Coordinates of C-alpha atoms and ligand atoms in Angstrom, one line a residue:
M1 CA -32.1 -89.6 4.0
A2 CA -33.9 -92.1 1.9
G3 CA -34.8 -90.0 -1.1
S4 CA -38.2 -89.1 -2.6
S5 CA -41.2 -91.5 -2.3
T6 CA -44.3 -91.8 -4.3
D7 CA -47.9 -91.3 -3.1
K8 CA -50.8 -93.7 -3.7
D9 CA -51.9 -91.5 -6.6
G10 CA -48.4 -91.7 -8.1
T11 CA -47.3 -88.2 -7.0
E12 CA -43.6 -88.1 -6.3
Q13 CA -43.0 -86.7 -2.8
V14 CA -40.0 -84.4 -3.2
I15 CA -40.4 -82.0 -0.3
M16 CA -40.4 -82.9 3.4
L17 CA -41.7 -80.5 6.1
E18 CA -40.7 -81.2 9.6
R19 CA -41.4 -79.0 12.6
R20 CA -38.8 -79.0 15.4
G21 CA -40.1 -76.8 18.1
R22 CA -40.4 -73.3 16.7
V23 CA -38.4 -74.1 13.6
A24 CA -39.8 -75.6 10.4
W25 CA -37.2 -77.6 8.4
I26 CA -38.1 -77.9 4.7
T27 CA -36.0 -80.4 2.8
L28 CA -35.6 -80.7 -1.0
N29 CA -35.6 -84.5 -1.2
R30 CA -34.3 -85.7 -4.6
P31 CA -30.8 -86.6 -3.5
D32 CA -30.2 -88.9 -6.5
A33 CA -30.8 -85.9 -8.8
M34 CA -28.9 -83.5 -6.6
N35 CA -32.2 -82.1 -5.4
S36 CA -32.7 -80.5 -8.8
I37 CA -36.0 -78.6 -9.4
N38 CA -38.5 -80.6 -11.3
N39 CA -42.2 -79.9 -11.7
A40 CA -43.0 -81.8 -8.5
V41 CA -40.6 -79.4 -6.6
R42 CA -42.2 -76.4 -8.2
D43 CA -45.5 -77.7 -7.1
Q44 CA -44.7 -78.9 -3.5
L45 CA -42.1 -76.4 -2.3
P46 CA -44.5 -73.3 -2.3
K47 CA -47.1 -75.3 -0.4
A48 CA -44.6 -76.3 2.3
V49 CA -43.3 -72.8 2.6
R50 CA -46.9 -71.4 2.9
D51 CA -47.9 -74.1 5.4
A52 CA -44.8 -73.3 7.6
D53 CA -45.4 -69.5 7.2
S54 CA -49.0 -69.8 8.3
D55 CA -48.3 -72.2 11.2
P56 CA -48.6 -70.1 14.4
E57 CA -46.1 -72.4 16.2
V58 CA -43.4 -71.7 13.6
R59 CA -41.1 -68.7 14.0
V60 CA -38.4 -69.5 11.5
I61 CA -38.2 -71.6 8.3
V62 CA -35.1 -73.5 7.2
L63 CA -34.6 -74.7 3.6
R64 CA -32.0 -77.4 3.0
G65 CA -31.2 -80.3 0.6
A66 CA -31.2 -84.0 1.3
G67 CA -28.2 -86.3 0.9
P68 CA -24.5 -85.5 1.1
R69 CA -23.9 -83.9 -2.3
A70 CA -26.1 -80.8 -2.9
F71 CA -28.3 -78.1 -1.5
C72 CA -29.8 -78.0 -5.1
A73 CA -28.1 -78.3 -8.5
G74 CA -30.6 -76.1 -10.2
A75 CA -33.5 -76.9 -12.6
D76 CA -33.8 -80.5 -13.6
I77 CA -32.0 -80.5 -16.9
K78 CA -33.5 -83.9 -17.7
E79 CA -36.9 -82.3 -17.9
F80 CA -35.7 -79.7 -20.4
S81 CA -37.5 -80.2 -23.7
A82 CA -38.7 -78.2 -26.6
S83 CA -42.1 -79.7 -26.4
V84 CA -43.8 -77.0 -24.3
P85 CA -45.0 -74.1 -26.5
A86 CA -43.2 -70.9 -25.5
I87 CA -46.4 -69.0 -24.8
Q88 CA -47.7 -71.8 -22.4
R89 CA -44.3 -71.8 -20.7
R90 CA -44.4 -68.1 -20.2
Q91 CA -47.9 -68.1 -18.8
T92 CA -47.0 -70.9 -16.4
L93 CA -43.9 -69.1 -15.1
V94 CA -45.8 -65.8 -14.7
H95 CA -49.0 -67.1 -13.2
D96 CA -47.6 -69.9 -11.1
A97 CA -44.4 -68.3 -9.8
W98 CA -43.3 -71.0 -7.4
I99 CA -40.4 -68.9 -5.9
E100 CA -42.9 -66.2 -4.8
A101 CA -43.9 -68.4 -1.8
I102 CA -40.4 -67.7 -0.4
D103 CA -40.4 -64.1 -1.5
R104 CA -43.7 -63.5 0.3
A105 CA -42.9 -65.4 3.5
R106 CA -43.5 -63.2 6.5
K107 CA -41.2 -65.3 8.7
P108 CA -37.4 -65.4 8.3
V109 CA -36.2 -68.1 5.9
I110 CA -32.7 -69.5 6.2
A111 CA -30.9 -71.4 3.5
A112 CA -28.7 -74.1 4.9
I113 CA -26.3 -74.7 2.0
H114 CA -24.0 -77.7 1.5
G115 CA -22.4 -79.2 -1.6
F116 CA -23.6 -77.8 -4.9
C117 CA -25.8 -74.8 -4.9
L118 CA -26.2 -74.0 -8.6
G119 CA -28.5 -72.2 -11.0
G120 CA -32.1 -72.4 -9.7
G121 CA -30.6 -73.7 -6.4
L122 CA -28.8 -70.5 -5.9
E123 CA -32.0 -68.7 -7.0
I124 CA -33.8 -70.4 -4.1
A125 CA -30.9 -69.4 -1.8
V126 CA -31.0 -65.7 -2.7
A127 CA -34.7 -65.7 -2.2
C128 CA -34.0 -66.7 1.4
D129 CA -33.3 -64.0 4.1
I130 CA -30.1 -65.6 5.5
R131 CA -27.7 -68.0 3.9
I132 CA -25.4 -70.2 5.9
A133 CA -23.0 -72.4 4.0
A134 CA -20.9 -75.4 4.8
R135 CA -17.2 -75.2 4.0
G136 CA -16.7 -77.2 0.8
S137 CA -19.9 -76.0 -0.9
T138 CA -19.8 -74.6 -4.4
L139 CA -22.1 -71.8 -5.6
G140 CA -22.7 -70.5 -9.1
F141 CA -24.9 -69.7 -12.0
P142 CA -24.4 -72.1 -15.0
E143 CA -27.5 -70.9 -16.8
V144 CA -25.8 -68.8 -19.5
G145 CA -23.7 -71.9 -20.5
L146 CA -27.0 -73.8 -21.0
G147 CA -28.4 -71.1 -23.4
L148 CA -30.5 -69.7 -20.6
I149 CA -30.5 -67.0 -17.9
T150 CA -31.8 -67.1 -14.4
G151 CA -35.6 -67.4 -14.4
A152 CA -36.8 -67.2 -10.9
G153 CA -35.8 -63.7 -9.8
G154 CA -32.2 -64.8 -9.3
A155 CA -30.4 -61.9 -11.1
P156 CA -32.1 -59.0 -9.5
K157 CA -31.8 -60.5 -6.0
F158 CA -28.2 -61.6 -6.5
L159 CA -27.0 -58.2 -7.7
R160 CA -28.7 -56.6 -4.7
I161 CA -26.7 -58.9 -2.4
V162 CA -23.2 -58.9 -4.1
G163 CA -23.3 -55.7 -6.2
L164 CA -23.4 -55.1 -9.9
G165 CA -19.8 -55.9 -10.8
R166 CA -19.6 -59.2 -9.0
A167 CA -23.0 -60.2 -10.3
M168 CA -22.0 -59.5 -13.9
D169 CA -18.7 -61.4 -13.4
M170 CA -20.3 -64.5 -11.9
M171 CA -23.3 -64.7 -14.2
L172 CA -21.5 -63.9 -17.5
T173 CA -18.5 -66.2 -16.9
T174 CA -20.6 -68.9 -15.2
E175 CA -17.6 -69.6 -12.9
R176 CA -18.4 -71.2 -9.6
I177 CA -17.1 -70.0 -6.3
A178 CA -16.3 -71.7 -3.0
A179 CA -18.2 -71.1 0.2
E180 CA -15.3 -69.1 1.6
E181 CA -15.4 -66.7 -1.4
A182 CA -19.2 -66.5 -1.1
H183 CA -18.7 -65.5 2.5
R184 CA -16.1 -62.9 1.6
I185 CA -18.4 -61.2 -0.8
G186 CA -21.4 -61.4 1.5
L187 CA -23.4 -63.9 -0.5
V188 CA -23.5 -66.1 2.6
S189 CA -23.4 -64.5 6.0
R190 CA -22.0 -67.4 8.0
L191 CA -19.8 -70.4 7.3
A192 CA -19.8 -73.7 9.2
D193 CA -17.7 -76.9 9.1
S194 CA -19.6 -79.4 7.0
D195 CA -20.4 -81.6 9.9
K196 CA -21.6 -78.6 12.0
L197 CA -23.9 -77.0 9.4
E198 CA -27.1 -78.2 11.1
E199 CA -25.9 -77.2 14.5
E200 CA -25.0 -73.7 13.3
V201 CA -28.3 -73.3 11.4
T202 CA -30.2 -74.5 14.5
K203 CA -28.3 -72.0 16.7
V204 CA -29.2 -69.1 14.4
A205 CA -32.8 -70.2 13.9
E206 CA -33.3 -70.7 17.7
K207 CA -31.8 -67.3 18.4
I208 CA -34.3 -65.6 16.0
A209 CA -37.1 -67.8 17.3
S210 CA -36.4 -66.6 20.9
L211 CA -37.0 -62.9 19.9
P212 CA -40.4 -61.1 19.8
P213 CA -42.0 -62.5 16.6
L214 CA -43.6 -59.2 15.5
S215 CA -40.3 -57.3 15.8
V216 CA -38.6 -60.0 13.8
E217 CA -41.4 -59.9 11.1
F218 CA -41.4 -56.1 10.9
A219 CA -37.6 -55.9 10.8
K220 CA -37.6 -58.3 7.9
E221 CA -40.4 -56.3 6.2
V222 CA -38.6 -53.0 6.5
I223 CA -35.2 -54.4 5.4
K224 CA -36.8 -55.9 2.3
K225 CA -38.8 -52.8 1.4
G226 CA -35.8 -50.7 2.1
F227 CA -34.1 -52.3 -0.9
D228 CA -37.0 -51.8 -3.3
S229 CA -38.2 -48.3 -2.4
D230 CA -36.7 -44.9 -2.0
L231 CA -35.3 -43.7 1.3
A232 CA -38.2 -41.5 2.3
T233 CA -40.8 -44.3 1.6
A234 CA -38.8 -46.9 3.4
S235 CA -38.2 -44.6 6.3
R236 CA -41.9 -43.8 6.6
L237 CA -42.7 -47.5 6.6
E238 CA -40.1 -48.0 9.3
G239 CA -41.7 -45.2 11.4
D240 CA -45.1 -46.7 11.0
L241 CA -44.0 -50.2 12.0
F242 CA -42.0 -48.8 14.9
A243 CA -45.2 -47.0 16.1
L244 CA -47.2 -50.2 15.8
L245 CA -44.6 -52.1 17.9
L246 CA -45.0 -49.5 20.7
T247 CA -48.5 -50.9 21.2
T248 CA -47.4 -54.6 21.7
N249 CA -47.3 -56.6 24.9
D250 CA -44.0 -58.0 23.9
R251 CA -42.4 -54.5 24.0
L252 CA -43.7 -54.0 27.6
E253 CA -42.5 -57.6 28.5
A254 CA -39.0 -56.9 27.2
A255 CA -38.7 -53.7 29.2
A256 CA -40.2 -55.4 32.4
A257 CA -37.8 -58.4 32.1
F258 CA -34.9 -56.1 31.7
K259 CA -35.8 -54.2 34.9
E260 CA -36.6 -57.3 36.8
K261 CA -33.4 -59.0 35.6
R262 CA -35.2 -62.1 34.2
S263 CA -35.7 -63.7 30.8
P264 CA -38.6 -62.3 28.8
K265 CA -41.5 -64.5 27.7
F266 CA -42.7 -63.3 24.3
T267 CA -46.2 -64.1 23.0
G268 CA -46.2 -62.4 19.6
S269 CA -48.9 -60.0 20.8
Ligands
HXC301 C1 -30.9 -83.1 -13.4 C2 -29.0 -83.6 -12.3 C3 -28.7 -82.2 -12.2 C4 -29.7 -81.3 -12.7 C5 -27.1 -83.2 -11.3 N1 -27.9 -84.2 -11.7 N2 -27.5 -82.0 -11.6 N3 -30.1 -84.0 -12.9 N4 -30.7 -81.8 -13.3 N5 -29.5 -79.9 -12.6 C6 -27.8 -85.6 -11.6 C7 -26.8 -86.2 -12.6 O1 -27.5 -86.3 -13.9 C8 -26.5 -87.5 -12.0 O2 -27.5 -88.4 -12.2 C9 -26.4 -87.2 -10.5 O3 -27.2 -86.0 -10.4 C10 -25.0 -86.9 -10.0 O4 -24.5 -85.9 -10.9 P1 -23.1 -86.0 -11.6 O5 -23.1 -85.1 -12.8 O6 -22.8 -87.5 -11.9 O7 -22.1 -85.6 -10.5 P2 -20.7 -84.8 -10.6 O8 -19.9 -85.3 -11.8 O9 -20.1 -84.7 -9.3 O10 -21.2 -83.3 -11.0 C11 -22.0 -82.6 -10.2 C12 -22.5 -81.3 -10.9 C13 -23.1 -81.6 -12.3 C14 -21.3 -80.3 -11.1 C15 -23.6 -80.6 -10.0 O11 -24.1 -82.7 -12.1 C16 -23.7 -80.5 -12.9 O12 -23.1 -79.7 -13.6 N6 -25.1 -80.5 -12.9 C17 -25.8 -79.5 -13.6 C18 -25.8 -78.2 -12.9 C19 -26.5 -77.1 -13.7 O13 -26.1 -76.7 -14.8 N7 -27.6 -76.5 -13.1 C20 -28.3 -75.4 -13.7 C21 -29.5 -75.8 -14.4 S1 -30.3 -74.5 -15.2 P3 -27.3 -89.8 -13.0 O14 -28.7 -90.4 -12.9 O15 -26.9 -89.4 -14.3 O16 -26.3 -90.5 -12.2 C22 -31.2 -73.7 -14.0 C23 -32.1 -72.6 -14.5 C24 -33.0 -72.2 -13.4 O17 -31.1 -74.0 -12.8 C25 -34.2 -71.5 -14.0 C26 -35.2 -71.0 -13.0 C27 -35.5 -72.0 -11.9

């Protein structure tokens, strides 16, 4: 991949969005800076995610990093400066929370991780629904060593995935872990050889894309809400969404295809 380009108006194009059939591939495209997150990424990534999420042809979204070395090495440290007044910084982060586009996506979002996945890069990955990592990748939170902490919802999401003890250990020591260890602790759900990552991600994305889209969307919703609400509330939501799915054509189509021993054709209705 060639690296970011610049628009006529001087805007650096750092995010690429490509649709391959029912899968939208969103690429962080700053390979010379290890795809680190600068203001242009914070500006363009949410838009690409929202565009893919609202495209009726898209069923699954994949996030990945360009170039051979990194998914994303975190915030662009070269943009760090003391020049922004704290109050302005705080208002920007709260009112323009770029990571929320991933948090709010209705469609499943898969992180295809290779190389370094550090700091804000790992925050992006834990905002995704499924993480698939290439062997040889390295994951970690260096923030504390930089006099910071995670700033894009990374800590609360990470501890929900790996548990309190492991989250404390990794975030307080800043030690990085290998993909195999990330797999062992459930931080990534699948591993692939590095030259097979795209193939593995495509396989998973296509599998999900072949399923009834409303079931996929509601399953994602109830799993996410199940984390953040009490058992009774989450179970009630599950019951409501289950009842809604009973009214869909795709449910009837799935049952008919089973009886007729044929492949189902789902329409998302
Ligand atoms: C800006 C970065 C960068 C980053 C790498 N580069 N990480 N530029 N911000 N986060 C640039 C390097 O400056 C260098 O460019 C090029 O990418 C290659 O990096 P090297 O350091 O030469 O490679 P290597 O020695 O192999 O080391 C790779 C590395 C290291 C381990 C990933 O670059 C590193 O530690 N980077 C910082 C990682 C980090 O601390 N991230 C957390 C940021 S804080 P030049 O032009 O010099 O060749 C954060 C907070 C999030 O993410 C808050 C909410 C979003």
